[in-house]
Amino acid sequence: MNVRRWGIGVLAAGLMLALVGCGDDSKPKKPEAAATEDTYPVYAATMDPAMAAMTLVPADATTLAVTDYDEVKSLFGLDDVTSRSNPADQGDLWSRADKGAAQVSGGLLRGVDQRLRDTYRWGAADVVWEARFAGGGKEGFVIKVADRVKPGQAIKAGVGPLKGAKFDPKTHLITKNTAAPDAENWAAQEALVAVAGGPATSTYVVRGCAEGGPKEKTRLAPVRAYSVEFGGGLATLRLGEDRDDLFHRLQLGDRADAYKKVFTNGVADPSTGRIGFRVTNPVTAATLVTSEPVPFAVCD
């Protein structure tokens, strides 16, 4: 990994190159309602998937994995593929996605796709975006489906992960074990909202820091939350604004062989708390961040 303390002008230019197409430089869209003693932020269809999911994630969850399948389709020019498309086109979509797209949530309905299509006339290709969360003794998910989809019968039949789920025909969200409207959610926590990011193929968010920090004394600042956002062959690590430890965190990545082979050409922007990377293999990169501690976000 090539890490240098570039000047502000060169750094800004490098960030524009490294981060283009991977998320959005604008601040995350805030929930419609700010948290108060009696109310908590609520879901809105205009939110980006990661932020939308946060309004439904229980406060004590520790991880959130979001995949935007509209973005995945766009990567390969297959925007119009649905469960009603030619089976060959659907097969092409999933073959390309599995070989070249970061899918941190794993494809919740892929294992029951054939059954859903054969029996209920909808399937995995009708998922707009999905989010899986875990921690706090409970796992759950949010699945946004196309407006035409009517998943009620599949949910009633308990098909695969849909057993015990609920469907809201107004929002077109299938949910399981999500936060109650009168309970605190992730969107009420500033540290998590700060790393939500914008449009992306996939976003993986962690509450807290990653395990495995250096044994020697360092200048690392605390990490309250972080995210890794993927878009095509690029990735963005978000740690929150105004950090002076990003260059040192980049160097920590050199000690993790698996990461330095996949996350390359790191460029840091301390003011926004972002590190941009090129990734040599998006599929491997997604597997790494969801299965092993992220060295750039370790605890001090």
Coordinates of C-alpha atoms in Angstrom, one line a residue:
M1 CA 0.0 0.0 0.0
N2 CA 1.5 3.3 -1.0
V3 CA 0.9 5.9 1.7
R4 CA 2.3 9.5 1.5
R5 CA 1.6 12.7 3.3
W6 CA 0.4 14.6 0.3
G7 CA -0.2 18.3 0.2
I8 CA -3.8 19.6 0.4
G9 CA -4.1 20.2 -3.3
V10 CA -2.8 16.8 -4.3
L11 CA -4.8 15.1 -1.6
A12 CA -8.0 16.6 -2.7
A13 CA -7.3 15.6 -6.3
G14 CA -6.5 12.1 -5.3
L15 CA -9.6 11.8 -3.2
M16 CA -11.8 12.9 -6.1
L17 CA -10.2 10.2 -8.3
A18 CA -10.3 7.5 -5.6
L19 CA -13.8 8.1 -4.4
V20 CA -15.7 8.9 -7.6
G21 CA -18.5 6.4 -8.0
C22 CA -18.2 5.1 -4.5
G23 CA -20.8 6.9 -2.4
D24 CA -21.5 10.6 -2.2
D25 CA -19.4 13.5 -0.8
S26 CA -22.5 15.2 0.5
K27 CA -23.6 14.7 4.1
P28 CA -25.9 11.8 4.7
K29 CA -29.6 12.6 4.5
K30 CA -30.8 13.0 8.0
P31 CA -33.9 11.3 9.2
E32 CA -37.1 13.3 9.0
A33 CA -37.6 13.5 12.7
A34 CA -34.7 14.2 15.2
A35 CA -34.7 12.0 18.3
T36 CA -36.3 13.4 21.4
E37 CA -37.3 11.9 24.7
D38 CA -40.5 10.6 23.2
T39 CA -39.8 10.2 19.5
Y40 CA -37.1 8.6 17.3
P41 CA -36.1 9.1 13.7
V42 CA -38.4 7.4 11.2
Y43 CA -38.0 5.7 7.8
A44 CA -38.5 7.8 4.6
A45 CA -38.4 6.5 1.1
T46 CA -36.1 9.4 0.0
M47 CA -33.3 8.2 2.3
D48 CA -30.3 6.3 0.9
P49 CA -30.5 2.6 1.9
A50 CA -28.0 2.7 4.7
M51 CA -29.7 5.6 6.4
A52 CA -33.1 4.1 5.8
A53 CA -32.1 0.9 7.4
M54 CA -30.7 2.7 10.4
T55 CA -34.2 3.9 11.3
L56 CA -35.2 0.3 11.8
V57 CA -32.1 -1.2 13.4
P58 CA -32.4 -1.7 17.2
A59 CA -30.1 0.5 19.3
D60 CA -28.1 -2.4 20.8
A61 CA -27.2 -4.0 17.4
T62 CA -23.5 -4.0 16.6
T63 CA -23.3 -4.5 12.9
L64 CA -25.3 -3.5 9.8
A65 CA -24.7 -4.9 6.3
V66 CA -26.6 -3.2 3.4
T67 CA -26.6 -4.1 -0.3
D68 CA -28.3 -1.9 -2.9
Y69 CA -29.3 -4.3 -5.7
D70 CA -30.4 -1.4 -7.9
E71 CA -26.7 -0.3 -7.8
V72 CA -25.5 -3.9 -8.3
K73 CA -27.6 -4.2 -11.5
S74 CA -26.3 -0.8 -12.7
L75 CA -22.7 -2.0 -12.4
F76 CA -23.4 -4.5 -15.2
G77 CA -26.0 -2.6 -17.3
L78 CA -28.7 -5.0 -16.2
D79 CA -31.0 -2.4 -14.6
D80 CA -34.2 -3.9 -16.1
V81 CA -33.7 -7.5 -14.8
T82 CA -36.5 -8.7 -12.5
S83 CA -38.0 -12.1 -11.5
R84 CA -40.2 -11.8 -14.6
S85 CA -37.1 -11.5 -16.9
N86 CA -35.8 -14.4 -19.0
P87 CA -34.2 -16.9 -16.7
A88 CA -30.9 -16.6 -18.7
D89 CA -30.9 -12.8 -17.9
Q90 CA -31.5 -13.5 -14.3
G91 CA -28.7 -16.1 -14.3
D92 CA -26.4 -13.6 -15.9
L93 CA -27.1 -11.0 -13.2
W94 CA -26.3 -13.3 -10.4
S95 CA -23.3 -14.7 -12.1
R96 CA -21.8 -11.3 -12.6
A97 CA -22.8 -10.1 -9.2
D98 CA -21.1 -13.0 -7.5
K99 CA -17.9 -12.5 -9.4
G100 CA -17.6 -8.8 -9.4
A101 CA -19.8 -7.0 -6.9
A102 CA -19.5 -6.4 -3.1
Q103 CA -22.6 -7.9 -1.5
V104 CA -22.0 -7.5 2.2
S105 CA -25.5 -8.6 3.2
G106 CA -25.1 -11.9 1.4
G107 CA -28.3 -12.0 -0.7
L108 CA -31.0 -12.9 1.9
L109 CA -33.4 -14.4 -0.6
R110 CA -31.0 -16.1 -3.0
G111 CA -31.4 -19.5 -1.4
V112 CA -35.1 -19.5 -1.9
D113 CA -35.3 -17.6 -5.1
Q114 CA -36.4 -20.6 -7.2
R115 CA -39.2 -21.4 -4.8
L116 CA -40.4 -17.8 -4.7
R117 CA -40.5 -17.6 -8.5
D118 CA -42.2 -20.9 -9.0
T119 CA -44.8 -20.5 -6.4
Y120 CA -45.3 -16.8 -5.6
R121 CA -44.2 -15.1 -8.9
W122 CA -41.5 -12.9 -7.4
G123 CA -38.0 -13.4 -6.3
A124 CA -34.5 -12.1 -5.4
A125 CA -34.3 -10.0 -8.6
D126 CA -37.2 -7.9 -7.2
V127 CA -35.2 -6.8 -4.2
V128 CA -34.4 -3.1 -4.4
W129 CA -32.1 -3.2 -1.4
E130 CA -31.6 -5.3 1.7
A131 CA -30.0 -4.8 5.1
R132 CA -29.0 -7.4 7.7
F133 CA -28.2 -6.5 11.3
A134 CA -26.8 -8.4 14.3
G135 CA -25.7 -8.0 17.9
G136 CA -27.4 -7.4 21.2
G137 CA -28.6 -11.0 21.2
K138 CA -30.8 -10.6 18.1
E139 CA -30.5 -10.8 14.4
G140 CA -32.9 -9.3 11.8
F141 CA -33.3 -7.7 8.4
V142 CA -35.0 -5.1 6.2
I143 CA -35.8 -5.9 2.6
K144 CA -37.1 -3.3 0.2
V145 CA -39.0 -4.9 -2.6
A146 CA -40.4 -3.6 -5.9
D147 CA -43.8 -1.9 -5.7
R148 CA -45.5 -4.7 -7.7
V149 CA -44.4 -7.5 -5.3
K150 CA -46.9 -9.0 -2.9
P151 CA -44.9 -11.1 -0.5
G152 CA -47.7 -11.8 2.0
Q153 CA -48.3 -15.5 1.0
A154 CA -44.6 -16.3 1.0
I155 CA -44.3 -14.8 4.5
K156 CA -47.4 -16.7 5.7
A157 CA -45.8 -19.9 4.4
G158 CA -42.6 -19.1 6.2
V159 CA -40.4 -19.5 3.1
G160 CA -36.7 -19.5 4.2
P161 CA -35.7 -16.4 6.1
L162 CA -39.2 -14.9 5.6
K163 CA -40.6 -17.0 8.5
G164 CA -41.7 -14.6 11.2
A165 CA -41.2 -11.5 9.0
K166 CA -43.7 -8.7 8.5
F167 CA -44.6 -6.7 5.4
D168 CA -45.8 -3.1 5.1
P169 CA -47.6 -2.5 1.8
K170 CA -47.2 1.3 2.2
T171 CA -43.4 1.2 2.4
H172 CA -42.9 -2.1 0.6
L173 CA -40.5 -3.2 3.4
I174 CA -40.2 -6.7 4.6
T175 CA -38.9 -6.6 8.2
K176 CA -37.8 -9.0 10.9
N177 CA -36.8 -8.2 14.5
T178 CA -36.6 -4.5 13.7
A179 CA -36.8 -1.7 16.3
A180 CA -40.3 -0.8 17.5
P181 CA -41.5 2.8 16.6
D182 CA -41.3 3.9 20.2
A183 CA -37.8 2.4 20.8
E184 CA -34.4 3.9 20.1
N185 CA -32.8 3.0 16.8
W186 CA -29.5 3.5 15.1
A187 CA -30.6 6.7 13.4
A188 CA -30.9 8.3 16.8
Q189 CA -27.2 7.9 17.4
E190 CA -25.0 10.7 16.1
A191 CA -21.8 8.5 15.7
L192 CA -23.6 6.0 13.5
V193 CA -25.4 8.7 11.4
A194 CA -22.0 10.4 10.8
V195 CA -20.6 7.3 9.0
A196 CA -23.8 6.4 7.1
G197 CA -22.4 7.6 3.8
G198 CA -24.4 8.0 0.6
P199 CA -25.4 5.9 -2.5
A200 CA -23.2 2.8 -2.8
T201 CA -23.2 -0.8 -4.0
S202 CA -22.8 -2.0 -0.4
T203 CA -22.2 -0.4 3.0
Y204 CA -21.0 -2.2 6.2
V205 CA -21.4 -0.3 9.4
V206 CA -20.0 -1.2 12.9
R207 CA -20.9 0.3 16.2
G208 CA -17.6 0.7 18.1
C209 CA -14.0 0.0 16.9
A210 CA -12.4 -3.1 15.4
E211 CA -10.5 -5.6 17.6
G212 CA -6.8 -6.1 17.3
G213 CA -5.3 -2.7 17.9
P214 CA -1.5 -2.2 18.1
K215 CA 0.2 -3.2 21.4
E216 CA 2.6 -0.2 21.3
K217 CA 1.5 3.3 22.3
T218 CA 0.0 5.1 19.4
R219 CA -1.7 8.4 18.5
L220 CA -4.9 6.8 17.5
A221 CA -8.1 8.7 18.4
P222 CA -11.1 6.7 19.7
V223 CA -13.5 5.1 17.1
R224 CA -17.2 5.3 18.1
A225 CA -18.4 3.8 14.8
Y226 CA -17.1 3.2 11.3
S227 CA -18.3 2.1 7.9
V228 CA -16.8 0.6 4.8
E229 CA -18.6 1.6 1.6
F230 CA -18.2 -0.1 -1.8
G231 CA -18.8 1.2 -5.3
G232 CA -17.4 -0.8 -8.3
G233 CA -13.7 -1.2 -7.7
L234 CA -13.5 1.4 -5.0
A235 CA -14.0 1.5 -1.3
T236 CA -14.4 4.3 1.3
L237 CA -13.7 3.9 5.0
R238 CA -15.6 6.5 7.2
L239 CA -14.6 7.2 10.8
G240 CA -16.3 10.6 11.4
E241 CA -15.1 14.1 10.8
D242 CA -12.0 15.9 11.9
R243 CA -9.5 13.1 12.6
D244 CA -5.7 13.5 12.8
D245 CA -4.9 9.8 13.0
L246 CA -5.8 8.7 9.5
F247 CA -2.3 8.5 8.1
H248 CA -1.2 6.3 11.0
R249 CA -4.3 4.1 10.5
L250 CA -3.3 3.7 6.8
Q251 CA 0.1 2.4 7.9
L252 CA -1.6 -0.2 10.2
G253 CA -3.1 -1.7 7.1
D254 CA 0.4 -2.7 5.9
R255 CA 0.6 -5.1 8.8
A256 CA -2.4 -7.1 7.6
D257 CA -1.4 -9.2 4.6
A258 CA -4.9 -10.0 3.5
Y259 CA -6.0 -6.4 3.5
K260 CA -2.9 -4.8 1.8
K261 CA -3.4 -7.2 -1.1
V262 CA -7.0 -6.1 -1.6
F263 CA -7.2 -2.5 -0.4
T264 CA -4.6 -0.5 -2.4
N265 CA -3.6 3.1 -3.1
G266 CA -5.0 4.5 0.2
V267 CA -5.7 8.2 0.2
A268 CA -6.8 10.0 3.5
D269 CA -8.8 13.2 4.1
P270 CA -8.6 14.0 7.9
S271 CA -11.2 16.8 7.7
T272 CA -14.0 14.4 6.6
G273 CA -12.5 11.3 8.3
R274 CA -12.5 9.3 5.1
I275 CA -9.9 7.0 3.6
G276 CA -10.4 6.0 -0.1
F277 CA -9.0 2.8 -1.6
R278 CA -9.0 1.0 -4.9
V279 CA -9.9 -2.7 -4.3
T280 CA -8.4 -5.4 -6.4
N281 CA -11.4 -7.7 -5.9
P282 CA -14.7 -6.3 -4.6
V283 CA -16.0 -9.8 -3.6
T284 CA -12.9 -10.6 -1.6
A285 CA -13.0 -7.1 0.0
A286 CA -16.6 -7.5 1.1
T287 CA -15.8 -10.9 2.6
L288 CA -12.8 -9.4 4.5
V289 CA -14.7 -6.5 6.2
T290 CA -17.6 -8.7 7.2
S291 CA -15.4 -11.6 8.6
E292 CA -12.2 -10.1 9.9
P293 CA -11.4 -6.9 12.0
V294 CA -10.8 -3.9 9.8
P295 CA -7.2 -2.8 10.6
F296 CA -7.8 0.8 9.6
A297 CA -10.5 1.1 12.3
V298 CA -8.9 -0.7 15.3
C299 CA -9.2 0.4 18.9
D300 CA -6.3 2.2 20.5

